[in-house]
């Protein structure tokens, strides 16, 4: 197989390993998302676990959740190792390859200039063949190294998925006990007495104030009833002193009320500048 053919093969392998690297990174990100979601579920169970309902069941759920977190921790460690700290080899920059090509051209010019004085058989190089050989060797080195790294990363991601699926077993059992036996302390089926200390203190103060006001009113009422000189209410005295109404007097004729004018309407027009102008209309006139 010629150098040009090997160059094409190694280049394709190099590009394939780069694609594999990105696919593995996406898989690792998926593992991280699942881990965060499962941690949120387990955190809710631990926070809302009711130890007063049934302590043996609550302790069983606690142990299962701890086993779940242990397996999930192993999965997270493997996922981090697959995501971080891996080194890949990349092809040299385009400017470096161009400089190498220019150096080969300069080498041929120097050999051409002094080829008559050289006795060791130094000859000009084939620039195309030399570049193909160089690129072929570079693609081969990068593709081989990246393939080894991707294989290790893929193995760690596979192990991470395995521990992630294993952690679902204790989580599923604990969730079944948590929901089936109603171990949620905030469950609406549980009738717990809710006591607000601040509201209770304020209600106590209001009750004390109302009691004091009631006692004051009772004392005041007793004082009025024991005093014989207590005056009757002014309404009763006025009712006795008020003379009987006489015949109705004629109400003087007042002027005929005048119907008020209707408010003028307003018209909003949009001028050419885009602003709104308001025009008031008087009664019957613009």
mmCIF file of C-alpha atoms in Angstrom:
data_model
loop_
_atom_site.group_PDB
_atom_site.id
_atom_site.type_symbol
_atom_site.label_atom_id
_atom_site.label_comp_id
_atom_site.label_asym_id
_atom_site.label_seq_id
_atom_site.Cartn_x
_atom_site.Cartn_y
_atom_site.Cartn_z
ATOM 1 C CA UNK A 1 0.000 0.000 0.000
ATOM 2 C CA UNK A 2 1.360 3.390 -0.984
ATOM 3 C CA UNK A 3 1.880 6.336 1.319
ATOM 4 C CA UNK A 4 -1.025 8.271 -0.187
ATOM 5 C CA UNK A 5 -3.412 5.380 0.471
ATOM 6 C CA UNK A 6 -2.199 5.005 4.048
ATOM 7 C CA UNK A 7 -2.661 8.733 4.522
ATOM 8 C CA UNK A 8 -6.347 8.463 3.582
ATOM 9 C CA UNK A 9 -6.912 5.476 5.883
ATOM 10 C CA UNK A 10 -5.177 7.032 8.887
ATOM 11 C CA UNK A 11 -6.951 10.326 8.363
ATOM 12 C CA UNK A 12 -10.343 8.599 8.472
ATOM 13 C CA UNK A 13 -9.345 6.715 11.624
ATOM 14 C CA UNK A 14 -8.211 9.954 13.238
ATOM 15 C CA UNK A 15 -11.531 11.674 12.459
ATOM 16 C CA UNK A 16 -13.447 8.633 13.688
ATOM 17 C CA UNK A 17 -11.682 8.719 17.049
ATOM 18 C CA UNK A 18 -12.515 12.413 17.404
ATOM 19 C CA UNK A 19 -16.196 11.603 16.825
ATOM 20 C CA UNK A 20 -15.980 8.784 19.361
ATOM 21 C CA UNK A 21 -14.520 11.196 21.895
ATOM 22 C CA UNK A 22 -17.503 13.535 21.539
ATOM 23 C CA UNK A 23 -20.008 10.673 21.792
ATOM 24 C CA UNK A 24 -18.422 9.447 25.017
ATOM 25 C CA UNK A 25 -18.562 12.979 26.426
ATOM 26 C CA UNK A 26 -22.303 13.139 25.687
ATOM 27 C CA UNK A 27 -22.827 9.805 27.450
ATOM 28 C CA UNK A 28 -20.956 11.068 30.499
ATOM 29 C CA UNK A 29 -23.116 14.192 30.607
ATOM 30 C CA UNK A 30 -26.187 11.959 30.512
ATOM 31 C CA UNK A 31 -24.842 10.042 33.518
ATOM 32 C CA UNK A 32 -24.347 13.302 35.415
ATOM 33 C CA UNK A 33 -27.941 14.365 34.676
ATOM 34 C CA UNK A 34 -29.327 11.053 35.936
ATOM 35 C CA UNK A 35 -27.191 11.243 39.070
ATOM 36 C CA UNK A 36 -28.464 14.728 39.906
ATOM 37 C CA UNK A 37 -32.083 13.664 39.390
ATOM 38 C CA UNK A 38 -31.689 10.593 41.613
ATOM 39 C CA UNK A 39 -29.935 12.619 44.308
ATOM 40 C CA UNK A 40 -32.884 15.023 44.345
ATOM 41 C CA UNK A 41 -35.326 12.126 44.837
ATOM 42 C CA UNK A 42 -33.291 10.581 47.645
ATOM 43 C CA UNK A 43 -32.857 13.978 49.322
ATOM 44 C CA UNK A 44 -36.621 14.453 49.439
ATOM 45 C CA UNK A 45 -37.106 11.004 50.960
ATOM 46 C CA UNK A 46 -34.497 11.635 53.656
ATOM 47 C CA UNK A 47 -35.858 15.081 54.472
ATOM 48 C CA UNK A 48 -39.531 14.039 54.678
ATOM 49 C CA UNK A 49 -39.054 10.604 56.284
ATOM 50 C CA UNK A 50 -41.418 10.115 59.225
ATOM 51 C CA UNK A 51 -39.676 8.376 62.142
ATOM 52 C CA UNK A 52 -42.743 8.619 64.413
ATOM 53 C CA UNK A 53 -44.972 6.425 62.262
ATOM 54 C CA UNK A 54 -42.904 3.223 62.277
ATOM 55 C CA UNK A 55 -39.278 3.319 63.360
ATOM 56 C CA UNK A 56 -38.271 -0.105 61.922
ATOM 57 C CA UNK A 57 -39.622 0.825 58.502
ATOM 58 C CA UNK A 58 -38.010 4.268 58.683
ATOM 59 C CA UNK A 59 -34.640 2.755 59.585
ATOM 60 C CA UNK A 60 -34.962 0.238 56.731
ATOM 61 C CA UNK A 61 -35.627 3.068 54.287
ATOM 62 C CA UNK A 62 -32.667 4.993 55.685
ATOM 63 C CA UNK A 63 -30.311 2.019 55.232
ATOM 64 C CA UNK A 64 -31.536 1.410 51.679
ATOM 65 C CA UNK A 65 -31.044 5.064 50.774
ATOM 66 C CA UNK A 66 -27.492 4.974 52.155
ATOM 67 C CA UNK A 67 -26.730 1.875 50.044
ATOM 68 C CA UNK A 68 -28.175 3.700 47.056
ATOM 69 C CA UNK A 69 -25.956 6.734 47.703
ATOM 70 C CA UNK A 70 -22.894 4.497 47.997
ATOM 71 C CA UNK A 71 -23.528 2.883 44.607
ATOM 72 C CA UNK A 72 -24.344 6.258 43.128
ATOM 73 C CA UNK A 73 -21.081 7.653 44.471
ATOM 74 C CA UNK A 74 -19.093 4.933 42.705
ATOM 75 C CA UNK A 75 -20.952 5.710 39.510
ATOM 76 C CA UNK A 76 -20.166 9.407 39.887
ATOM 77 C CA UNK A 77 -16.455 8.771 40.488
ATOM 78 C CA UNK A 78 -16.179 6.676 37.326
ATOM 79 C CA UNK A 79 -18.100 9.288 35.353
ATOM 80 C CA UNK A 80 -15.752 12.035 36.537
ATOM 81 C CA UNK A 81 -12.705 9.971 35.573
ATOM 82 C CA UNK A 82 -14.176 9.400 32.116
ATOM 83 C CA UNK A 83 -14.902 13.097 31.720
ATOM 84 C CA UNK A 84 -11.827 14.721 33.254
ATOM 85 C CA UNK A 85 -8.062 14.252 33.054
ATOM 86 C CA UNK A 86 -7.794 12.463 29.696
ATOM 87 C CA UNK A 87 -5.214 13.632 27.158
ATOM 88 C CA UNK A 88 -5.647 13.346 23.399
ATOM 89 C CA UNK A 89 -3.196 13.888 20.588
ATOM 90 C CA UNK A 90 -4.097 16.304 17.815
ATOM 91 C CA UNK A 91 -2.560 17.080 14.477
ATOM 92 C CA UNK A 92 -0.088 19.984 14.320
ATOM 93 C CA UNK A 93 -1.396 23.394 13.460
ATOM 94 C CA UNK A 94 -1.782 24.316 9.797
ATOM 95 C CA UNK A 95 0.895 27.010 10.140
ATOM 96 C CA UNK A 96 3.425 24.431 11.373
ATOM 97 C CA UNK A 97 2.704 22.133 8.429
ATOM 98 C CA UNK A 98 3.097 25.072 6.049
ATOM 99 C CA UNK A 99 6.417 26.048 7.649
ATOM 100 C CA UNK A 100 7.627 22.465 7.259
ATOM 101 C CA UNK A 101 6.689 22.520 3.575
ATOM 102 C CA UNK A 102 8.546 25.821 3.085
ATOM 103 C CA UNK A 103 11.541 24.348 4.870
ATOM 104 C CA UNK A 104 11.568 21.408 2.435
ATOM 105 C CA UNK A 105 11.469 23.827 -0.508
ATOM 106 C CA UNK A 106 14.343 25.823 0.970
ATOM 107 C CA UNK A 107 16.287 22.602 1.532
ATOM 108 C CA UNK A 108 15.940 21.655 -2.129
ATOM 109 C CA UNK A 109 17.113 25.101 -3.198
ATOM 110 C CA UNK A 110 20.191 24.844 -0.997
ATOM 111 C CA UNK A 111 20.977 21.351 -2.295
ATOM 112 C CA UNK A 112 20.537 22.549 -5.851
ATOM 113 C CA UNK A 113 22.935 25.430 -5.226
ATOM 114 C CA UNK A 114 25.783 23.292 -3.856
ATOM 115 C CA UNK A 115 25.074 19.866 -5.323
ATOM 116 C CA UNK A 116 28.261 20.003 -7.434
ATOM 117 C CA UNK A 117 30.456 20.392 -4.364
ATOM 118 C CA UNK A 118 28.777 17.588 -2.370
ATOM 119 C CA UNK A 119 30.385 14.158 -2.567
ATOM 120 C CA UNK A 120 28.186 12.259 -0.065
ATOM 121 C CA UNK A 121 25.279 11.688 -2.464
ATOM 122 C CA UNK A 122 22.914 14.233 -0.965
ATOM 123 C CA UNK A 123 19.979 14.733 -3.301
ATOM 124 C CA UNK A 124 16.832 16.755 -3.412
ATOM 125 C CA UNK A 125 13.731 15.320 -1.736
ATOM 126 C CA UNK A 126 10.324 14.744 -3.239
ATOM 127 C CA UNK A 127 8.253 17.311 -1.349
ATOM 128 C CA UNK A 128 4.864 15.652 -2.039
ATOM 129 C CA UNK A 129 6.102 12.223 -0.982
ATOM 130 C CA UNK A 130 7.785 13.660 2.106
ATOM 131 C CA UNK A 131 4.623 15.526 3.146
ATOM 132 C CA UNK A 132 2.459 12.449 2.580
ATOM 133 C CA UNK A 133 4.796 10.406 4.722
ATOM 134 C CA UNK A 134 4.842 13.011 7.463
ATOM 135 C CA UNK A 135 1.046 13.410 7.549
ATOM 136 C CA UNK A 136 0.564 9.656 7.412
ATOM 137 C CA UNK A 137 2.842 9.135 10.411
ATOM 138 C CA UNK A 138 1.164 11.977 12.339
ATOM 139 C CA UNK A 139 -2.360 10.650 11.683
ATOM 140 C CA UNK A 140 -1.251 7.165 12.677
ATOM 141 C CA UNK A 141 0.263 8.346 15.977
ATOM 142 C CA UNK A 142 -2.742 10.484 16.907
ATOM 143 C CA UNK A 143 -5.345 7.888 15.909
ATOM 144 C CA UNK A 144 -3.574 5.114 17.841
ATOM 145 C CA UNK A 145 -3.211 7.157 21.029
ATOM 146 C CA UNK A 146 -6.779 8.506 20.884
ATOM 147 C CA UNK A 147 -8.165 5.023 20.290
ATOM 148 C CA UNK A 148 -6.508 3.777 23.486
ATOM 149 C CA UNK A 149 -7.842 6.719 25.514
ATOM 150 C CA UNK A 150 -11.352 6.346 24.104
ATOM 151 C CA UNK A 151 -11.344 2.647 24.941
ATOM 152 C CA UNK A 152 -10.474 3.413 28.584
ATOM 153 C CA UNK A 153 -13.109 6.149 28.737
ATOM 154 C CA UNK A 154 -15.737 3.897 27.211
ATOM 155 C CA UNK A 155 -14.950 1.205 29.764
ATOM 156 C CA UNK A 156 -15.310 3.674 32.651
ATOM 157 C CA UNK A 157 -18.608 4.978 31.273
ATOM 158 C CA UNK A 158 -19.881 1.408 30.977
ATOM 159 C CA UNK A 159 -18.919 0.717 34.601
ATOM 160 C CA UNK A 160 -20.537 3.975 35.645
ATOM 161 C CA UNK A 161 -23.803 2.962 33.980
ATOM 162 C CA UNK A 162 -23.604 -0.429 35.676
ATOM 163 C CA UNK A 163 -23.317 1.087 39.146
ATOM 164 C CA UNK A 164 -26.025 3.602 38.292
ATOM 165 C CA UNK A 165 -28.443 0.815 37.383
ATOM 166 C CA UNK A 166 -27.388 -1.133 40.479
ATOM 167 C CA UNK A 167 -28.192 1.852 42.674
ATOM 168 C CA UNK A 168 -31.761 1.861 41.356
ATOM 169 C CA UNK A 169 -32.504 -1.434 43.144
ATOM 170 C CA UNK A 170 -32.254 -0.125 46.742
ATOM 171 C CA UNK A 171 -33.805 3.174 45.653
ATOM 172 C CA UNK A 172 -36.826 1.394 44.163
ATOM 173 C CA UNK A 173 -37.317 -0.705 47.327
ATOM 174 C CA UNK A 174 -37.026 2.320 49.614
ATOM 175 C CA UNK A 175 -39.371 4.372 47.417
ATOM 176 C CA UNK A 176 -41.933 1.551 47.483
ATOM 177 C CA UNK A 177 -41.825 1.461 51.294
ATOM 178 C CA UNK A 178 -41.878 5.244 51.489
ATOM 179 C CA UNK A 179 -44.976 5.591 49.325
ATOM 180 C CA UNK A 180 -46.764 2.331 50.108
ATOM 181 C CA UNK A 181 -46.571 2.692 53.901
ATOM 182 C CA UNK A 182 -47.194 6.460 53.791
ATOM 183 C CA UNK A 183 -43.910 7.416 55.470
ATOM 184 C CA UNK A 184 -44.045 10.989 54.164
ATOM 185 C CA UNK A 185 -44.332 13.386 57.084
ATOM 186 C CA UNK A 186 -46.150 15.933 54.870
ATOM 187 C CA UNK A 187 -48.762 13.463 53.638
ATOM 188 C CA UNK A 188 -52.284 14.997 53.564
ATOM 189 C CA UNK A 189 -53.676 11.769 55.026
ATOM 190 C CA UNK A 190 -51.936 12.494 58.320
ATOM 191 C CA UNK A 191 -53.714 14.837 60.729
ATOM 192 C CA UNK A 192 -51.005 16.689 62.584
ATOM 193 C CA UNK A 193 -51.677 19.606 64.853
ATOM 194 C CA UNK A 194 -49.867 22.631 63.520
ATOM 195 C CA UNK A 195 -48.932 25.162 66.195
ATOM 196 C CA UNK A 196 -47.739 28.641 65.303
ATOM 197 C CA UNK A 197 -46.156 30.165 68.417
ATOM 198 C CA UNK A 198 -46.320 33.733 67.140
ATOM 199 C CA UNK A 199 -50.018 33.501 66.206
ATOM 200 C CA UNK A 200 -50.777 31.811 69.530
ATOM 201 C CA UNK A 201 -49.058 34.613 71.467
ATOM 202 C CA UNK A 202 -50.948 37.287 69.564
ATOM 203 C CA UNK A 203 -54.279 35.549 70.120
ATOM 204 C CA UNK A 204 -53.477 35.297 73.830
ATOM 205 C CA UNK A 205 -52.831 39.046 73.998
ATOM 206 C CA UNK A 206 -56.091 39.775 72.181
ATOM 207 C CA UNK A 207 -57.990 37.493 74.566
ATOM 208 C CA UNK A 208 -56.478 39.272 77.584
ATOM 209 C CA UNK A 209 -57.412 42.687 76.148
ATOM 210 C CA UNK A 210 -60.994 41.592 75.477
ATOM 211 C CA UNK A 211 -61.299 40.230 79.028
ATOM 212 C CA UNK A 212 -60.052 43.530 80.485
ATOM 213 C CA UNK A 213 -62.508 45.522 78.362
ATOM 214 C CA UNK A 214 -65.384 43.262 79.430
ATOM 215 C CA UNK A 215 -64.547 43.752 83.109
ATOM 216 C CA UNK A 216 -64.378 47.534 82.645
ATOM 217 C CA UNK A 217 -67.785 47.609 80.930
ATOM 218 C CA UNK A 218 -69.344 45.531 83.704
ATOM 219 C CA UNK A 219 -67.972 47.884 86.393
ATOM 220 C CA UNK A 220 -69.211 50.939 84.499
ATOM 221 C CA UNK A 221 -72.686 49.459 84.078
ATOM 222 C CA UNK A 222 -72.879 48.614 87.804
ATOM 223 C CA UNK A 223 -71.915 52.160 88.733
ATOM 224 C CA UNK A 224 -74.661 53.666 86.566
ATOM 225 C CA UNK A 225 -77.351 51.379 87.960
ATOM 226 C CA UNK A 226 -76.425 52.155 91.602
ATOM 227 C CA UNK A 227 -76.588 55.987 91.086
ATOM 228 C CA UNK A 228 -80.228 57.309 91.503
ATOM 229 C CA UNK A 229 -79.368 60.671 89.988
ATOM 230 C CA UNK A 230 -78.356 59.121 86.743
ATOM 231 C CA UNK A 231 -79.811 61.212 83.961
ATOM 232 C CA UNK A 232 -81.860 59.589 81.349
ATOM 233 C CA UNK A 233 -80.506 59.455 77.915
ATOM 234 C CA UNK A 234 -80.827 62.649 75.960
ATOM 235 C CA UNK A 235 -82.870 60.858 73.301
ATOM 236 C CA UNK A 236 -85.648 60.090 75.817
ATOM 237 C CA UNK A 237 -85.721 63.692 77.124
ATOM 238 C CA UNK A 238 -85.893 65.099 73.628
ATOM 239 C CA UNK A 239 -88.687 62.733 72.730
ATOM 240 C CA UNK A 240 -90.794 64.027 75.635
ATOM 241 C CA UNK A 241 -90.017 67.696 75.073
ATOM 242 C CA UNK A 242 -90.543 67.582 71.343
ATOM 243 C CA UNK A 243 -93.902 69.156 70.441
ATOM 244 C CA UNK A 244 -96.273 67.508 68.079
ATOM 245 C CA UNK A 245 -95.624 68.465 64.548
ATOM 246 C CA UNK A 246 -97.942 71.073 63.136
ATOM 247 C CA UNK A 247 -99.425 71.206 59.711
ATOM 248 C CA UNK A 248 -96.993 70.983 56.938
ATOM 249 C CA UNK A 249 -95.930 74.309 55.578
ATOM 250 C CA UNK A 250 -95.757 74.946 51.912
ATOM 251 C CA UNK A 251 -92.284 74.561 50.518
ATOM 252 C CA UNK A 252 -91.314 77.630 48.528
ATOM 253 C CA UNK A 253 -91.082 77.145 44.796
ATOM 254 C CA UNK A 254 -87.488 76.710 43.715
ATOM 255 C CA UNK A 255 -85.970 77.357 40.320
ATOM 256 C CA UNK A 256 -86.154 74.579 37.780
ATOM 257 C CA UNK A 257 -82.891 72.600 37.742
ATOM 258 C CA UNK A 258 -80.786 72.942 34.633
ATOM 259 C CA UNK A 259 -79.671 69.860 32.763
ATOM 260 C CA UNK A 260 -75.862 69.731 32.844
ATOM 261 C CA UNK A 261 -73.892 69.841 29.618
ATOM 262 C CA UNK A 262 -72.475 66.629 28.244
ATOM 263 C CA UNK A 263 -68.689 66.245 28.423
ATOM 264 C CA UNK A 264 -66.888 66.713 25.148
ATOM 265 C CA UNK A 265 -65.457 63.666 23.426
ATOM 266 C CA UNK A 266 -61.737 63.142 22.801
ATOM 267 C CA UNK A 267 -60.213 61.809 19.604
ATOM 268 C CA UNK A 268 -56.685 60.361 19.427
ATOM 269 C CA UNK A 269 -54.895 60.601 16.119
ATOM 270 C CA UNK A 270 -51.580 59.040 15.176
ATOM 271 C CA UNK A 271 -49.447 61.595 13.366
ATOM 272 C CA UNK A 272 -46.775 60.814 10.783
ATOM 273 C CA UNK A 273 -43.992 60.769 13.396
ATOM 274 C CA UNK A 274 -45.538 57.843 15.226
ATOM 275 C CA UNK A 275 -46.630 59.895 18.307
ATOM 276 C CA UNK A 276 -50.184 60.175 19.526
ATOM 277 C CA UNK A 277 -51.956 63.537 19.382
ATOM 278 C CA UNK A 278 -55.124 64.311 21.337
ATOM 279 C CA UNK A 279 -57.834 66.660 19.987
ATOM 280 C CA UNK A 280 -60.643 67.833 22.238
ATOM 281 C CA UNK A 281 -64.091 68.543 20.860
ATOM 282 C CA UNK A 282 -66.259 71.160 22.488
ATOM 283 C CA UNK A 283 -69.979 70.633 22.514
ATOM 284 C CA UNK A 284 -70.927 70.270 18.919
ATOM 285 C CA UNK A 285 -67.596 71.732 17.578
ATOM 286 C CA UNK A 286 -64.203 70.341 16.703
#
